[in-house]
Short mmCIF file of C-alpha atoms in Angstrom, two decimals:
data_model
loop_
_atom_site.label_atom_id
_atom_site.label_comp_id
_atom_site.label_asym_id
_atom_site.label_seq_id
_atom_site.Cartn_x
_atom_site.Cartn_y
_atom_site.Cartn_z
CA MET A 63 -18.89 -14.06 17.05
CA THR A 64 -18.67 -15.54 13.54
CA PRO A 65 -15.25 -16.72 12.78
CA THR A 66 -14.23 -14.45 11.03
CA LEU A 67 -15.33 -12.08 13.53
CA LYS A 68 -12.65 -14.29 15.58
CA LEU A 69 -9.69 -14.54 13.29
CA ALA A 70 -9.17 -11.04 13.18
CA SER A 71 -9.62 -10.84 16.90
CA ASP A 72 -6.90 -13.41 16.88
CA LEU A 73 -4.26 -12.14 14.66
CA ILE A 74 -5.62 -8.10 16.63
CA ARG A 75 -3.70 -8.76 19.78
CA LEU A 76 -0.67 -9.76 18.49
CA ARG A 77 1.37 -6.37 18.67
CA SER A 78 2.74 -6.99 15.34
CA VAL A 79 4.39 -3.13 14.67
CA THR A 80 6.21 -3.22 11.29
CA PRO A 81 8.03 -5.22 10.91
CA ASP A 82 7.36 -7.14 13.91
CA ASP A 83 4.23 -10.17 12.68
CA ALA A 84 4.84 -11.05 16.67
CA GLY A 85 3.36 -14.52 15.15
CA CYS A 86 -0.01 -14.06 12.85
CA MET A 87 1.49 -16.11 10.15
CA PRO A 88 1.74 -18.58 11.60
CA LEU A 89 -1.36 -18.19 13.06
CA MET A 90 -2.08 -17.77 8.94
CA LEU A 91 -0.37 -20.69 7.99
CA GLU A 92 -2.22 -23.81 10.66
CA ARG A 93 -4.82 -22.85 9.01
CA LEU A 94 -4.19 -23.01 5.49
CA GLU A 95 -1.94 -25.62 5.84
CA LYS A 96 -5.46 -27.56 6.89
CA ILE A 97 -6.97 -26.89 3.85
CA GLY A 98 -3.88 -28.64 1.25
CA PHE A 99 -1.52 -25.22 1.25
CA THR A 100 2.25 -25.54 0.44
CA THR A 101 3.58 -22.74 3.00
CA THR A 102 6.88 -21.87 2.32
CA TYR A 103 8.42 -19.04 4.93
CA LEU A 104 10.78 -16.56 3.33
CA ARG A 105 12.60 -14.62 6.12
CA ARG A 106 14.38 -11.17 4.92
CA GLY A 107 16.68 -9.49 6.79
CA ASP A 108 14.09 -8.28 9.80
CA THR A 109 10.70 -9.19 7.42
CA ASP A 110 8.55 -12.57 7.91
CA ASN A 111 7.61 -13.11 4.72
CA PHE A 112 4.89 -16.47 3.42
CA TRP A 113 4.11 -18.18 -0.07
CA ALA A 114 1.34 -20.81 0.40
CA VAL A 115 0.00 -21.74 -2.34
CA ARG A 116 -2.62 -24.79 -2.75
CA ASN A 117 -3.99 -26.43 -5.98
CA GLY A 118 -7.04 -27.44 -6.89
CA GLY A 119 -6.11 -29.20 -11.27
CA GLY A 120 -6.91 -27.98 -14.18
CA ALA A 121 -5.28 -25.13 -15.92
CA GLY A 122 -6.65 -21.88 -14.43
CA PRO A 123 -4.89 -19.23 -13.39
CA LEU A 124 -3.27 -18.65 -10.33
CA PHE A 125 -4.84 -16.81 -8.12
CA ALA A 126 -3.07 -15.00 -5.18
CA PHE A 127 -4.78 -13.29 -1.54
CA ALA A 128 -1.56 -10.16 -0.82
CA GLY A 129 -2.06 -8.81 2.38
CA HIS A 130 0.37 -8.05 5.62
CA THR A 131 0.03 -8.47 9.25
CA ASP A 132 2.45 -5.25 10.41
CA VAL A 133 0.74 -2.64 11.51
CA VAL A 134 1.49 1.36 12.09
CA PRO A 135 2.91 2.27 16.01
CA THR A 136 -0.25 3.16 17.45
CA GLY A 137 1.14 6.75 19.30
CA PRO A 138 -0.20 6.95 23.01
CA GLU A 139 -2.16 4.27 24.13
CA ASP A 140 -4.34 6.58 26.33
CA ASN A 141 -6.16 8.28 23.71
CA TRP A 142 -7.66 5.19 22.70
CA LYS A 143 -11.03 4.19 23.16
CA HIS A 144 -9.46 0.84 24.39
CA PRO A 145 -6.53 -0.95 24.46
CA PRO A 146 -4.87 -1.07 20.81
CA PHE A 147 -4.67 -4.83 21.15
CA GLU A 148 -7.40 -6.33 22.68
CA PRO A 149 -10.52 -6.28 20.54
CA VAL A 150 -12.92 -4.60 21.60
CA ILE A 151 -16.80 -4.56 19.67
CA GLU A 152 -18.55 -2.23 20.64
CA ASN A 153 -21.86 -0.99 18.72
CA GLY A 154 -21.14 -2.94 15.95
CA TYR A 155 -17.41 -1.75 15.23
CA LEU A 156 -14.47 -4.08 15.60
CA TYR A 157 -12.03 -1.65 17.68
CA GLY A 158 -7.89 -2.10 17.55
CA ARG A 159 -4.88 -1.51 15.97
CA GLY A 160 -5.30 -3.20 11.96
CA ALA A 161 -9.24 -4.15 12.21
CA ALA A 162 -8.65 -1.51 8.85
CA ASP A 163 -5.79 -1.75 8.16
CA MET A 164 -5.45 -4.77 7.32
CA LYS A 165 -5.52 -7.42 9.64
CA GLY A 166 -9.10 -7.58 8.73
CA SER A 167 -9.14 -8.47 5.69
CA LEU A 168 -6.61 -11.02 6.69
CA ALA A 169 -9.56 -13.30 8.24
CA ALA A 170 -11.95 -12.29 5.88
CA MET A 171 -9.11 -14.06 2.28
CA VAL A 172 -8.83 -16.88 5.22
CA ILE A 173 -12.36 -17.62 6.68
CA ALA A 174 -13.03 -17.86 2.78
CA CYS A 175 -11.32 -19.55 1.56
CA GLU A 176 -11.69 -22.56 3.91
CA GLU A 177 -15.38 -21.74 3.00
CA PHE A 178 -14.80 -21.95 -0.71
CA ILE A 179 -12.47 -25.51 -0.79
CA ALA A 180 -14.98 -27.16 1.13
CA ALA A 181 -17.09 -26.48 -1.08
CA HIS A 182 -15.67 -26.26 -4.24
CA PRO A 183 -12.43 -29.14 -3.39
CA ASP A 184 -11.53 -29.45 -6.12
CA HIS A 185 -11.30 -26.14 -8.59
CA ASN A 186 -9.89 -24.70 -11.17
CA GLY A 187 -6.44 -23.44 -10.55
CA ARG A 188 -4.10 -22.56 -7.73
CA ILE A 189 -5.28 -19.50 -5.83
CA ALA A 190 -2.20 -18.56 -3.35
CA PHE A 191 -1.29 -16.45 -0.41
CA LEU A 192 1.79 -13.87 -0.96
CA ILE A 193 1.40 -12.62 3.12
CA THR A 194 4.48 -9.98 4.37
CA SER A 195 5.45 -7.36 8.09
CA ASP A 196 7.13 -5.50 5.89
CA GLU A 197 4.51 -2.84 4.05
CA GLU A 198 3.83 -0.53 7.04
CA GLY A 199 7.13 0.82 6.99
CA PRO A 200 10.78 0.40 4.54
CA ALA A 201 8.99 -2.11 2.36
CA THR A 202 12.17 -2.86 0.78
CA ASP A 203 12.72 -6.48 2.36
CA GLY A 204 8.73 -7.51 2.59
CA THR A 205 6.97 -7.92 -0.70
CA VAL A 206 9.10 -7.34 -3.69
CA LYS A 207 11.80 -10.23 -1.65
CA VAL A 208 8.38 -12.75 -2.87
CA VAL A 209 8.01 -11.22 -5.92
CA GLU A 210 11.34 -12.19 -6.58
CA TRP A 211 11.78 -15.21 -5.06
CA LEU A 212 8.36 -16.90 -7.24
CA GLN A 213 10.36 -14.87 -10.11
CA GLU A 214 14.09 -17.53 -9.37
CA GLN A 215 11.01 -20.39 -9.35
CA GLY A 216 9.35 -20.11 -12.35
CA GLU A 217 6.19 -19.12 -10.77
CA LYS A 218 3.73 -15.99 -12.46
CA ILE A 219 1.34 -14.83 -10.37
CA ASP A 220 -2.18 -14.10 -13.46
CA CYS A 221 -4.44 -12.44 -11.08
CA CYS A 222 -3.55 -10.83 -7.07
CA LEU A 223 -6.29 -9.26 -4.89
CA VAL A 224 -4.48 -6.72 -2.46
CA GLY A 225 -6.64 -6.95 0.66
CA GLU A 226 -6.15 -2.89 1.20
CA PRO A 227 -9.32 -1.05 3.34
CA SER A 228 -10.43 0.68 -0.12
CA SER A 229 -13.71 1.92 0.96
CA THR A 230 -15.02 4.84 1.30
CA ASP A 231 -18.86 4.14 2.92
CA ARG A 232 -19.57 0.94 2.46
CA VAL A 233 -17.62 -2.20 1.86
CA GLY A 234 -17.44 -3.14 -1.76
CA ASP A 235 -18.24 0.78 -2.34
CA VAL A 236 -14.27 1.63 -4.40
CA ILE A 237 -12.22 -0.88 -5.89
CA LYS A 238 -8.51 0.78 -7.06
CA ASN A 239 -8.29 -1.29 -9.72
CA GLY A 240 -4.17 1.40 -9.61
CA ARG A 241 -2.19 3.67 -8.17
CA ARG A 242 0.04 6.03 -8.85
CA GLY A 243 3.88 6.55 -8.93
CA SER A 244 5.43 7.87 -6.94
CA LEU A 245 9.54 9.78 -7.06
CA GLY A 246 10.58 11.46 -4.04
CA LEU A 247 13.36 14.32 -4.47
CA GLU A 248 16.24 15.46 -1.43
CA LEU A 249 17.38 18.49 -2.90
CA THR A 250 19.99 20.85 -1.40
CA VAL A 251 20.99 24.04 -3.02
CA PHE A 252 24.42 24.90 -1.83
CA GLY A 253 25.14 28.32 -1.33
CA THR A 254 27.77 31.46 0.60
CA GLN A 255 27.13 31.93 4.34
CA GLY A 256 27.07 35.28 5.09
CA HIS A 257 26.56 38.18 7.30
CA VAL A 258 22.61 39.09 6.53
CA ALA A 259 24.04 42.95 7.38
CA TYR A 260 26.42 42.40 4.22
CA PRO A 261 24.53 40.09 1.79
CA HIS A 262 27.07 41.14 -1.24
CA LEU A 263 29.40 38.76 0.38
CA ALA A 264 27.45 36.35 0.64
CA ALA A 265 24.57 34.16 -1.22
CA ASN A 266 21.14 33.48 0.12
CA PRO A 267 20.11 29.92 -1.43
CA VAL A 268 17.23 30.33 0.20
CA HIS A 269 16.67 33.63 -2.08
CA MET A 270 17.69 31.46 -5.43
CA LEU A 271 15.60 28.83 -4.81
CA ALA A 272 12.51 30.57 -4.83
CA PRO A 273 11.54 31.40 -7.81
CA ALA A 274 13.07 27.70 -9.03
CA LEU A 275 10.63 26.01 -6.21
CA ALA A 276 7.91 28.13 -8.04
CA GLU A 277 8.69 27.12 -11.05
CA LEU A 278 7.93 22.98 -9.80
CA ALA A 279 5.18 24.12 -8.52
CA ALA A 280 2.92 25.68 -11.12
CA GLU A 281 4.38 23.31 -14.19
CA LYS A 282 1.44 21.42 -15.63
CA TRP A 283 3.78 18.08 -15.90
CA ASP A 284 0.33 16.43 -17.44
CA ASN A 285 -3.14 16.62 -18.26
CA GLY A 286 -4.13 12.21 -16.67
CA ASN A 287 -6.38 10.08 -18.41
CA GLU A 288 -8.93 8.37 -17.84
CA PHE A 289 -8.31 6.82 -14.74
CA PHE A 290 -5.41 9.21 -13.00
CA PRO A 291 -5.04 12.34 -12.31
CA ALA A 292 -3.26 14.66 -12.79
CA THR A 293 0.78 14.32 -11.79
CA SER A 294 0.53 16.82 -8.49
CA PHE A 295 4.33 18.19 -7.18
CA GLN A 296 4.36 19.21 -3.59
CA VAL A 297 6.69 19.70 -1.64
CA SER A 298 6.33 18.47 2.44
CA ASN A 299 9.88 19.69 3.66
CA ILE A 300 12.61 22.59 3.32
CA ASN A 301 15.14 22.81 5.74
CA GLY A 302 17.94 26.28 5.91
CA GLY A 303 19.68 28.30 8.39
CA THR A 304 22.32 28.39 11.35
CA GLY A 305 18.68 29.20 13.44
CA ALA A 306 20.30 32.34 14.32
CA THR A 307 18.42 35.72 12.22
CA ASN A 308 21.91 37.35 11.94
CA VAL A 309 23.22 34.52 9.19
CA ILE A 310 22.30 34.02 6.08
CA PRO A 311 22.62 29.70 5.31
CA GLY A 312 24.84 28.94 2.72
CA GLU A 313 22.81 25.94 1.68
CA VAL A 314 19.61 24.74 2.36
CA LYS A 315 17.83 21.13 1.75
CA VAL A 316 14.14 20.81 0.29
CA ILE A 317 12.07 17.21 0.80
CA CYS A 318 9.89 16.85 -2.75
CA ASN A 319 6.74 14.37 -4.49
CA TRP A 320 5.24 13.52 -6.65
CA ARG A 321 1.93 11.53 -7.45
CA PHE A 322 2.33 10.65 -11.14
CA SER A 323 0.04 9.28 -13.33
CA THR A 324 1.35 6.81 -16.25
CA GLU A 325 0.96 9.28 -19.43
CA THR A 326 4.87 10.59 -17.36
CA THR A 327 7.32 7.80 -17.15
CA SER A 328 9.56 8.67 -13.55
CA GLU A 329 12.96 9.15 -16.04
CA GLN A 330 11.33 12.49 -18.00
CA LEU A 331 9.68 14.38 -14.94
CA GLN A 332 13.77 13.97 -13.82
CA GLN A 333 15.61 15.39 -16.23
CA ARG A 334 11.69 18.15 -16.15
CA ALA A 335 12.88 18.55 -12.57
CA ARG A 336 16.90 19.60 -13.30
CA ALA A 337 16.16 20.85 -16.18
CA ILE A 338 14.11 23.66 -14.82
CA LEU A 339 16.78 23.93 -11.58
CA ASP A 340 19.76 23.65 -14.12
CA SER A 341 18.06 26.92 -16.12
CA HIS A 342 17.49 29.19 -12.62
CA GLY A 343 21.57 28.47 -12.44
CA LEU A 344 21.70 27.04 -9.54
CA ARG A 345 24.33 24.70 -7.96
CA TYR A 346 23.08 21.65 -6.49
CA GLU A 347 22.45 18.34 -5.16
CA ALA A 348 19.49 16.09 -6.83
CA ASN A 349 18.71 12.58 -5.66
CA PHE A 350 15.83 10.43 -6.46
CA LYS A 351 13.73 8.31 -5.34
CA LEU A 352 11.38 5.36 -6.75
CA SER A 353 9.80 4.40 -4.42
CA GLY A 354 6.66 2.32 -7.28
CA GLN A 355 5.54 2.75 -10.47
CA PRO A 356 1.99 4.02 -11.03
CA PHE A 357 0.96 0.65 -12.59
CA LEU A 358 -3.21 -0.24 -14.23
CA THR A 359 -5.23 -3.47 -14.42
CA ALA A 360 -7.96 -2.05 -16.47
CA ALA A 361 -10.17 -4.42 -17.85
CA GLY A 362 -10.57 -7.95 -17.99
CA PRO A 363 -10.69 -10.79 -15.76
CA LEU A 364 -9.77 -9.66 -12.33
CA VAL A 365 -11.97 -6.59 -12.25
CA GLU A 366 -14.94 -8.18 -14.08
CA ALA A 367 -15.15 -10.63 -10.91
CA ALA A 368 -14.40 -8.32 -8.60
CA GLN A 369 -17.70 -5.95 -10.46
CA SER A 370 -19.58 -8.96 -9.88
CA ALA A 371 -18.64 -10.42 -6.65
CA ILE A 372 -19.71 -7.06 -4.79
CA GLU A 373 -23.16 -6.89 -6.70
CA SER A 374 -23.84 -10.16 -6.16
CA VAL A 375 -23.15 -9.84 -2.53
CA SER A 376 -24.10 -6.45 -1.90
CA GLY A 377 -25.30 -5.00 -5.00
CA GLU A 378 -23.75 -1.97 -5.43
CA LYS A 379 -21.91 -0.91 -8.15
CA THR A 380 -18.78 -0.15 -7.94
CA GLN A 381 -16.35 2.04 -8.24
CA LEU A 382 -12.71 1.93 -9.91
CA SER A 383 -10.72 4.83 -8.67
CA THR A 384 -6.59 5.16 -8.60
CA ALA A 385 -6.69 6.90 -5.33
CA GLY A 386 -4.93 6.94 -2.15
CA GLY A 387 -1.06 7.00 -1.94
CA THR A 388 1.09 3.59 -2.75
CA SER A 389 0.12 -0.46 -1.67
CA ASP A 390 2.34 -3.29 -2.55
CA GLY A 391 0.71 -4.55 -5.43
CA ARG A 392 3.48 -1.90 -7.05
CA PHE A 393 5.94 -4.50 -6.82
CA ILE A 394 3.56 -7.39 -8.43
CA ALA A 395 1.23 -5.41 -11.35
CA PRO A 396 5.37 -4.90 -13.07
CA THR A 397 5.14 -9.50 -13.75
CA GLY A 398 1.75 -7.96 -15.57
CA ALA A 399 -0.79 -9.64 -12.49
CA GLN A 400 -3.85 -8.24 -12.94
CA VAL A 401 -3.91 -6.64 -9.99
CA VAL A 402 -6.51 -4.69 -8.29
CA GLU A 403 -7.51 -3.87 -4.54
CA LEU A 404 -10.36 -4.28 -2.42
CA GLY A 405 -10.55 -4.21 1.45
CA PRO A 406 -12.87 -2.11 4.57
CA VAL A 407 -13.44 1.34 4.81
CA ASN A 408 -10.45 3.75 5.11
CA ALA A 409 -12.20 6.21 7.45
CA THR A 410 -9.67 5.15 10.36
CA ILE A 411 -6.29 3.86 9.54
CA HIS A 412 -3.10 4.62 10.59
CA LYS A 413 -6.35 6.82 13.38
CA VAL A 414 -6.69 5.74 17.28
CA ASP A 415 -9.39 4.30 17.85
CA GLU A 416 -8.67 2.38 14.49
CA CYS A 417 -12.59 0.14 13.76
CA VAL A 418 -14.53 -2.10 10.88
CA ARG A 419 -18.11 -2.15 11.29
CA ALA A 420 -18.05 -6.54 11.93
CA GLU A 421 -20.60 -7.28 9.18
CA ASP A 422 -18.49 -5.07 6.99
CA LEU A 423 -15.14 -8.20 7.79
CA ASP A 424 -17.78 -11.00 7.20
CA ARG A 425 -19.39 -9.30 4.29
CA LEU A 426 -16.48 -8.64 2.05
CA LYS A 427 -15.09 -12.52 3.57
CA ASP A 428 -18.66 -12.87 0.82
CA MET A 429 -17.01 -10.66 -1.99
CA TYR A 430 -13.94 -12.79 -1.47
CA ARG A 431 -15.14 -15.66 -1.66
CA GLU A 432 -17.38 -14.45 -5.19
CA ILE A 433 -14.53 -13.83 -6.54
CA LEU A 434 -12.98 -16.84 -5.99
CA CYS A 435 -16.21 -18.49 -7.57
CA ASN A 436 -16.07 -16.86 -10.78
CA LEU A 437 -12.21 -17.29 -11.19
CA MET A 438 -11.80 -21.19 -10.41
CA LEU A 439 -14.73 -22.51 -11.10
#
């Protein structure tokens, strides 16, 4: 078993269901401190976080690895081929909750640093780790709080690599150089409850909402750009009624979401949505929640370093992508940092029997090490 697989397995054994770290961070911190990292433990609410930094000297960049130790719940463990927190290597795959998302990446980061620092103890600039146990949950006391703390300390990350599982078929075939923004809407439309046999004495909010909802769904919010698809609007929940067949409901609740590009702002989306709702004369209450702004690292030292590292390790001409959901990169990019995401194949993340090719973790470790070489030497 290689050092990367051994550390990944040790991390998987720790039942760190969000937001419980379950001892993952002490395991990482012990190894980082041995290679010269100064570490700061940052507990916020029920969330464990840490910041670790090593100064090699010179005026080079502050490069940070970012990631999370928490994993999503397993569901019924009897449905798993192997117990989810007992790592097993079978037919070339490492099985276990977090193998791909993202304990495998964490192990690759640590081992890459151990190898790089052993070979280049006087590297240029600083290497850092920003790790949280609150990425899979509400993400309120994790990376966002560490970023706030860094700003209070006058620290600014220049380049950040997030270890999210970005790859599609082969490790390194895709890196995320940006993410769409996410805007949620909890909408309540009010009518007048009544008997279905006397509709003239009631006002059905479902009927009133339907044309407005159809218009929201048909609206073309923007055309996207070379890095982002057009903004999309989706309805995820509709709830109304008393459960009886003969009662017109008094209100209907809808939950919606926009995934939006850099061509549109969250403020513009809210204004346009309200204008559509107002045009239909609805009585409503709209609560918008911004989960993250879109961000993009189109070109520059970090993207070039990652592309070069991937090609040197695997011969892969990597594809830049902004597809998928949000990540903690949304909290780091607004500080001005270049941000990319590079991690294992994402085919089994959050699923039963989560797994990753065992050889991919060492290949990923080599890519991380080469990125360090490209930026810090």
